[in-house]
Coordinates of C-alpha atoms in Angstrom, one line a residue:
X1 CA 97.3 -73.2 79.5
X2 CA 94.0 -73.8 81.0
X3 CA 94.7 -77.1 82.3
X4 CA 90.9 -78.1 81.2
X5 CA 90.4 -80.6 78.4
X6 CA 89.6 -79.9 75.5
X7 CA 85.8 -80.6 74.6
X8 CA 84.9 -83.4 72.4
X9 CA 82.3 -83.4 69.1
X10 CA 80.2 -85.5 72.2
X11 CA 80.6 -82.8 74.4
X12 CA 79.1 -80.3 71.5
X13 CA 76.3 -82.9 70.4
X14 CA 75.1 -83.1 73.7
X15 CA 75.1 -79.3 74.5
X16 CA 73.1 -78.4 71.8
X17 CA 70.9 -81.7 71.4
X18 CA 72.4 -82.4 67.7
X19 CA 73.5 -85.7 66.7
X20 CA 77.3 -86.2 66.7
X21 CA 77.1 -86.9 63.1
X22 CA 75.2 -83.6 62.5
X23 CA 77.9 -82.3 64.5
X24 CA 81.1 -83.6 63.1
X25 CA 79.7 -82.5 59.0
X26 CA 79.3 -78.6 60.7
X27 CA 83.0 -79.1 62.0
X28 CA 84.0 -80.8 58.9
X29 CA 82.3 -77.3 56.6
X30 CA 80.2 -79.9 54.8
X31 CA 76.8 -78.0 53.4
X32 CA 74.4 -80.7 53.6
X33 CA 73.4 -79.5 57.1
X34 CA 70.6 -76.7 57.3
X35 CA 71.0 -73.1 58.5
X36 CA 69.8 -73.0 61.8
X37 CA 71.8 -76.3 62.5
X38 CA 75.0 -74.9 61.6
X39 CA 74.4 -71.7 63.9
X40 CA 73.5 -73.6 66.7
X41 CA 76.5 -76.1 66.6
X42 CA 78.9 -72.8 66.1
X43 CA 77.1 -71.2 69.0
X44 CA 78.0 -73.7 71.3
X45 CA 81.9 -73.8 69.7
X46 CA 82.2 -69.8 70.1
X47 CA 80.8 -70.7 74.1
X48 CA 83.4 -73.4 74.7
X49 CA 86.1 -70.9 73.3
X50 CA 89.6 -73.0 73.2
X51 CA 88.2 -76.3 74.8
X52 CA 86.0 -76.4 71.8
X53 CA 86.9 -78.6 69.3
X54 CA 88.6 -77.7 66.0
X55 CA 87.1 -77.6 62.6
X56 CA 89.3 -79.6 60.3
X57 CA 90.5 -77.5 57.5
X58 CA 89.4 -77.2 54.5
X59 CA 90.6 -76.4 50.7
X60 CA 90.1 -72.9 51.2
X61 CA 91.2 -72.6 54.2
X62 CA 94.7 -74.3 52.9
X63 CA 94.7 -71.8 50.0
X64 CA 92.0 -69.4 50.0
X65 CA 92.6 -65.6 49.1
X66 CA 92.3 -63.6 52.1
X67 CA 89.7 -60.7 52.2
X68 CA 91.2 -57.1 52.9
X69 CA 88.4 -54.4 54.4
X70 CA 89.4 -51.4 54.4
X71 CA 86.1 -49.0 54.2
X72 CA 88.4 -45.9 54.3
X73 CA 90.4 -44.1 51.5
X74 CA 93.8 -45.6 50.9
X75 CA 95.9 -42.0 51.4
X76 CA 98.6 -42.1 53.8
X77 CA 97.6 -44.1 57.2
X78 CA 95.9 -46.4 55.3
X79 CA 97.8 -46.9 52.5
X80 CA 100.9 -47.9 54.5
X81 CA 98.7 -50.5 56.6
X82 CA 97.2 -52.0 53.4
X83 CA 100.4 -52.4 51.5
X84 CA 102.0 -54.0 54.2
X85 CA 99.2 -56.1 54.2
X86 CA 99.3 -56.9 50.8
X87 CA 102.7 -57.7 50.5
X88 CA 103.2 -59.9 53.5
X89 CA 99.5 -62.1 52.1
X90 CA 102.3 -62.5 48.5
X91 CA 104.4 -63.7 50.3
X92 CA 102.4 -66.7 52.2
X93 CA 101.5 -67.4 49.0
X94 CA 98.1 -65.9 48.7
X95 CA 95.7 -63.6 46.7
X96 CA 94.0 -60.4 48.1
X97 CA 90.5 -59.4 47.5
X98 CA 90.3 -55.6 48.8
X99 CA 87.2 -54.0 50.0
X100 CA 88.6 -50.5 50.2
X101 CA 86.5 -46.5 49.6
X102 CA 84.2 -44.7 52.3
X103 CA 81.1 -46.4 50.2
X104 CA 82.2 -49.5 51.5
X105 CA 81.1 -48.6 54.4
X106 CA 77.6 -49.1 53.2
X107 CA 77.7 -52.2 52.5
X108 CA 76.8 -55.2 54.9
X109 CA 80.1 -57.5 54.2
X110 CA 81.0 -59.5 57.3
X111 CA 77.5 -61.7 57.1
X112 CA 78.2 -63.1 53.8
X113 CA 81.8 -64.1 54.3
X114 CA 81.7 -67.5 55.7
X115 CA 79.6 -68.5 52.7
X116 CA 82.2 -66.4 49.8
X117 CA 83.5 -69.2 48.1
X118 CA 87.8 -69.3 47.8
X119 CA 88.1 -66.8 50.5
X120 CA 89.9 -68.6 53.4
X121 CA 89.9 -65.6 56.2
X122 CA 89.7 -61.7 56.4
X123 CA 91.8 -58.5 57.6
X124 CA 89.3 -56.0 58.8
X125 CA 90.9 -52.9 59.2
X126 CA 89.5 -50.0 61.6
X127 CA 86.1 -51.9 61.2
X128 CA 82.6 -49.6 61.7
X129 CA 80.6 -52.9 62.6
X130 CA 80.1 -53.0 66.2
X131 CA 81.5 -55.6 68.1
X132 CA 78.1 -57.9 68.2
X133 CA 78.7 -58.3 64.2
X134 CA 82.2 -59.7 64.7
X135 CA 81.3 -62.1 67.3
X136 CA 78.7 -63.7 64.9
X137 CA 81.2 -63.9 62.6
X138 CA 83.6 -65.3 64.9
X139 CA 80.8 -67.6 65.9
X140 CA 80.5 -69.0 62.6
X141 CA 84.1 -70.2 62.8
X142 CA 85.5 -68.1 60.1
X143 CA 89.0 -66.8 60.8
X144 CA 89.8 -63.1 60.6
X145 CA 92.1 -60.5 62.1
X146 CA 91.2 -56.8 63.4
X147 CA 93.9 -54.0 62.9
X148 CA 93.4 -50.9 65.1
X149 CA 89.5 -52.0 66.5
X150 CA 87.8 -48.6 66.8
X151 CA 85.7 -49.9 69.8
X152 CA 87.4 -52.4 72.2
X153 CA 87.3 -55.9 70.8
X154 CA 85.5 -58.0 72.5
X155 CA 88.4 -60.3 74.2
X156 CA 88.2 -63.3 72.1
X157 CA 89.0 -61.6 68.6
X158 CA 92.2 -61.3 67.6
X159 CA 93.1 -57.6 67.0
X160 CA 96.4 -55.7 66.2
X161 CA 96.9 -52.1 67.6
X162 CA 99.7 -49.4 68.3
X163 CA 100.1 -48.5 71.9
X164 CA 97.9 -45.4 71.8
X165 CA 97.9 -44.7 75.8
X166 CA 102.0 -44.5 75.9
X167 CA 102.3 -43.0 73.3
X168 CA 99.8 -40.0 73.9
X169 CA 101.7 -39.8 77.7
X170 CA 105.3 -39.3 76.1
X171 CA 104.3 -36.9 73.7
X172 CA 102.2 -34.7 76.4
X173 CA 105.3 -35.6 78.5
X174 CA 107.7 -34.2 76.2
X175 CA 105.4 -30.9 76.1
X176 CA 105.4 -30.5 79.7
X177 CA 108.8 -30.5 79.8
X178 CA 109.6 -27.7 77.5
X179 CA 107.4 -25.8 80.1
X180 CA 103.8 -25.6 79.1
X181 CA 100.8 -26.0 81.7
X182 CA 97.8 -24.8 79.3
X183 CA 97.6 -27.2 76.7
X184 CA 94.7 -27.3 74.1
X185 CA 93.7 -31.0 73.0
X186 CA 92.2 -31.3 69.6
X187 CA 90.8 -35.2 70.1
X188 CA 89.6 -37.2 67.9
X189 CA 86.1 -38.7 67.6
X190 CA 84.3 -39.7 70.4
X191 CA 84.0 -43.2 71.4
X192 CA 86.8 -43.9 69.3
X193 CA 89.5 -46.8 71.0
X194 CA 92.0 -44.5 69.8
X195 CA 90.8 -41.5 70.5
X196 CA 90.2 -42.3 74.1
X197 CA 93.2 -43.9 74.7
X198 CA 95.6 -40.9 73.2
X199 CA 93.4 -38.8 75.6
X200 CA 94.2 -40.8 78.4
X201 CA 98.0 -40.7 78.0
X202 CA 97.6 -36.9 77.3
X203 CA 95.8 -36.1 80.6
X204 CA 97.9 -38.5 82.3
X205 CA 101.0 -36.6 81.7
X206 CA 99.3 -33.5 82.7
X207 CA 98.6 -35.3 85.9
X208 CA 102.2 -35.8 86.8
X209 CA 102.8 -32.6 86.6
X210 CA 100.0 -31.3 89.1
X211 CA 97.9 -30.1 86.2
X212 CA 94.3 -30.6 85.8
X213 CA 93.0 -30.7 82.1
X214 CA 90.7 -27.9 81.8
X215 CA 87.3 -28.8 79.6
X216 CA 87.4 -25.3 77.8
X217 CA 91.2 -26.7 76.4
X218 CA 89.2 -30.1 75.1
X219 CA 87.8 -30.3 71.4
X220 CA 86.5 -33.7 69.8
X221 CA 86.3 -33.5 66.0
X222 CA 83.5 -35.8 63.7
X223 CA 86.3 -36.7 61.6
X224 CA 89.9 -36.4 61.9
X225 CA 91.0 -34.2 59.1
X226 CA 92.9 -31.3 58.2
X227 CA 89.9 -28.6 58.2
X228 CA 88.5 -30.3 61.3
X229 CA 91.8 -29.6 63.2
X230 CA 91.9 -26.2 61.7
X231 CA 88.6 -25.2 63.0
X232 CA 89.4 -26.6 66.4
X233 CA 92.4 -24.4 66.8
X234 CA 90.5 -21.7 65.6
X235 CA 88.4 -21.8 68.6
X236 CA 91.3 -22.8 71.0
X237 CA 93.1 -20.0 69.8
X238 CA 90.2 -17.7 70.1
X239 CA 89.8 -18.1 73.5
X240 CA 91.0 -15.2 75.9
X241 CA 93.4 -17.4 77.5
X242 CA 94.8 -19.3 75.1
X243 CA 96.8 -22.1 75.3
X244 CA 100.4 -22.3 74.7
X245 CA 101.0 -25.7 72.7
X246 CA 98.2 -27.5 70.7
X247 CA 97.9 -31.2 71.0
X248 CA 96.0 -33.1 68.1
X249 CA 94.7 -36.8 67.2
X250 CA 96.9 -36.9 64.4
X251 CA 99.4 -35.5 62.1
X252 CA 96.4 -34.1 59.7
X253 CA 94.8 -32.5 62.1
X254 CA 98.1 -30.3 63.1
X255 CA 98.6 -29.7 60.0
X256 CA 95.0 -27.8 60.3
X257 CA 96.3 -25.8 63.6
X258 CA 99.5 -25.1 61.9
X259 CA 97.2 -22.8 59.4
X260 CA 94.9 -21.2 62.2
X261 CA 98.5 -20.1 63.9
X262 CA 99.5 -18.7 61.0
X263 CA 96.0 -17.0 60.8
X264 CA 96.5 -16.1 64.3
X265 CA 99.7 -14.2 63.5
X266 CA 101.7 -16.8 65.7
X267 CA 104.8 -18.0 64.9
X268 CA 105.7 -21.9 65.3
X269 CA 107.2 -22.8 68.0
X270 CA 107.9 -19.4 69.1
X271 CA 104.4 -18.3 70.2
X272 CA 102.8 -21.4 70.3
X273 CA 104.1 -25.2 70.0
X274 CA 101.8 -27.8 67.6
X275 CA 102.1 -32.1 67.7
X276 CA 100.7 -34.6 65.8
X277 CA 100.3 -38.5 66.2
X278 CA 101.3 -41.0 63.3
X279 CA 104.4 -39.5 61.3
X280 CA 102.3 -40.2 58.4
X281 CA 104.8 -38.0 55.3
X282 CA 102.6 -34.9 56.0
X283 CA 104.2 -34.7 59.4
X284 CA 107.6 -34.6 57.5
X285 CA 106.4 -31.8 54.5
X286 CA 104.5 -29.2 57.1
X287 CA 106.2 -26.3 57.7
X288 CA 107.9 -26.7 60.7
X289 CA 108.1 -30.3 60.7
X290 CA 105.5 -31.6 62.7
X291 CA 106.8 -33.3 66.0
X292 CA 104.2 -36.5 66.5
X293 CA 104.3 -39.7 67.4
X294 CA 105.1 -43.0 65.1
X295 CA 103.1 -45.5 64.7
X296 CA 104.4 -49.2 63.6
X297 CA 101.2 -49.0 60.7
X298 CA 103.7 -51.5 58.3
X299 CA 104.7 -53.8 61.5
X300 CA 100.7 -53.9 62.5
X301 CA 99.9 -55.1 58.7
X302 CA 102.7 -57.5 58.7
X303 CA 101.8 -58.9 62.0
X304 CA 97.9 -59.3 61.2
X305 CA 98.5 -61.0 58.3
X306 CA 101.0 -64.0 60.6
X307 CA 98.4 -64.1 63.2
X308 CA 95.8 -64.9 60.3
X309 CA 97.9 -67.8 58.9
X310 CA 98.2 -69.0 62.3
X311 CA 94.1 -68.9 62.8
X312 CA 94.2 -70.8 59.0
X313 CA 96.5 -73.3 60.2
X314 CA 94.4 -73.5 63.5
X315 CA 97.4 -73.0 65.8
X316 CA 96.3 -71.8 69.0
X317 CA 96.7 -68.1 70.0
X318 CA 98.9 -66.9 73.5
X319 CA 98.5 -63.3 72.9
X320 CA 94.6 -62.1 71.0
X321 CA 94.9 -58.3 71.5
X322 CA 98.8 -57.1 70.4
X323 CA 99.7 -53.8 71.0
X324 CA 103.2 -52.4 69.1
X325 CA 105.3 -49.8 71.0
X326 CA 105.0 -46.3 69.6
X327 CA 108.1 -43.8 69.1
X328 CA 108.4 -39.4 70.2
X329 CA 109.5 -37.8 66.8
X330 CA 110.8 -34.7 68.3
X331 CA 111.0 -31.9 65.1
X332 CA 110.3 -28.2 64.8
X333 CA 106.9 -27.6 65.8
X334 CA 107.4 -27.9 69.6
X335 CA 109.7 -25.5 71.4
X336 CA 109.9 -23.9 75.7
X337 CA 106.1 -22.1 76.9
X338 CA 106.8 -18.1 75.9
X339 CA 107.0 -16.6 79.1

């Protein structure tokens, strides 16, 4: 609680120099009201945050389908989060319209949302817009849901995340204690949320036990795939002191330095422990099994989805950015530092 009253259609009227009738059809998602009228009046709602007065709900908002972007392909990670999220949305009783495919990702979707008729709110799912976009469409009062932001969400969205920073500590944690002080990190792309945050736990782990991470033993990759881990542990293993256990961004991508071990004519875990982040099935099938890290990616689906019908029934919010506990999958891949 804020212990501040809650702003009145006056309050708004008189901020933006609008009359309070003007104001109360924008609140009321009537469209005889111009443009530039209705961004003003949602500019001023989006400034006075939770004191702002709420928009009365309409049809859709009651029973619209909820848009699904997902501008990635649906394999694996994805799949499981978009699944989730399609059979929780069934279950409240509404339809999906899914944006999914890398082209997607050339196409300007947020701006024309507000105005796509039967949609009542969106799941936006590892989103490439920057944060700007979403605030305008926050600012235009339409309700939607983020599920793992790639850049940090600007603190008034609502966004659903795993805890990448534990999680990348216990699994560097685990490493150090099977005895291994030179550890190669295969990151993932920079400026990624994730991908910093997993880096953060790793060297935080390393810190605790005196070691320094060494920028020769750090690799970021442009995309975090198989061949992109490969190549990475290539390089780390071509170095002429190599490291003892490789540490990557995700499963795929240790599934990549699994092959350049092999490559490398070193055995797994003998002569040189591999992990992974995600315990997407891959993790499971590789050969040894893959310890990584699990990620809740049904839980975060199911949970976007009953944060969104709480933004449709316009219930206020306690939490805005939730972040699920992650899990150490300890398998074959990790084993003590050779001496």
């Amino acid at each position: 609680m804020t212990g501040r009253a809650r702003a009145t259609v006056r309050d708004v009227a008189a901020e933006t120099g609008l009359s309070i009738a003007t104001v109360s059809r924008v609140l009321n998602g009537q469209s005889n009201v111009a443009p530039h009228t209705r961004e003003l009046v949602l500019q001023a709602v989006g400034r006075l945050g939770d004191q702002a007065p709420r928009p009365r709900a309409t049809p859709d908002a009651r029973g619209g389908a909820v848009y699904v972007r997902c501008p990635y392909v649906l394999t694996d990670y994805f799949g499981l989060i978009v699944s989730s999220v399609g059979e929780t949305i069934e279950l409240h009783g509404r339809q999906m319209i899914l944006g999914a495919g890398e082209a997607a990702q050339r196409s300007a979707v947020l701006p024309g949302l507000p105005d796509r008729q039967g949609v009542a709110g969106a799941i936006l799912v590892l989103p490439p817009e920057p944060g700007e976009e979403l605030v305008r469409l926050r600012d235009r009062g339409f309700p939607f849901v983020v599920i793992d932001p790639r850049t940090p969400p600007p603190k008034d969205i609502v966004a659903v995340s795993a805890a990448h920073f534990a999680g990348g500590r216990k699994l560097m944690a685990h490493v150090v204690e099977l005895g291994h002080r030179r550890v190669g990190i295969i990151g993932g792309p920079v400026k990624w949320l994730p991908s910093e945050a997993r880096l953060a736990g790793y060297t935080a782990s390393l810190a605790d036990a005196g070691v320094l991470p060494a920028p020769e033993l750090l690799r970021h990759v442009p995309e975090p795939n198989i061949e992109h881990g490969y190549l990475s542990a290539r390089e780390l293993l071509g170095l002429p002191d190599r490291p003892t256990a490789l540490v990557a961004f995700n499963d795929k991508m240790a599934v990549g330095a699994l092959r350049a071990a092999a490559e490398a004519g070193l055995s797994v875990p003998g002569d040189l422990s591999v992990a992974g982040f995600d315990d997407i099935d891959i993790s499971r099938a590789a050969s040894p099994a893959l310890t990584t890290v699990r990620q809740p990616l049904e839980e975060m689906g199911r949970m976007a989805v009953t944060l969104l019908m709480r933004l449709l029934s316009r219930h206020t919010l306690e939490a805005l950015h939730v972040s699920l506990g992650t899990e150490l999958v300890v398998r074959g891949s990790t084993g003590p530092a050779p001496r």
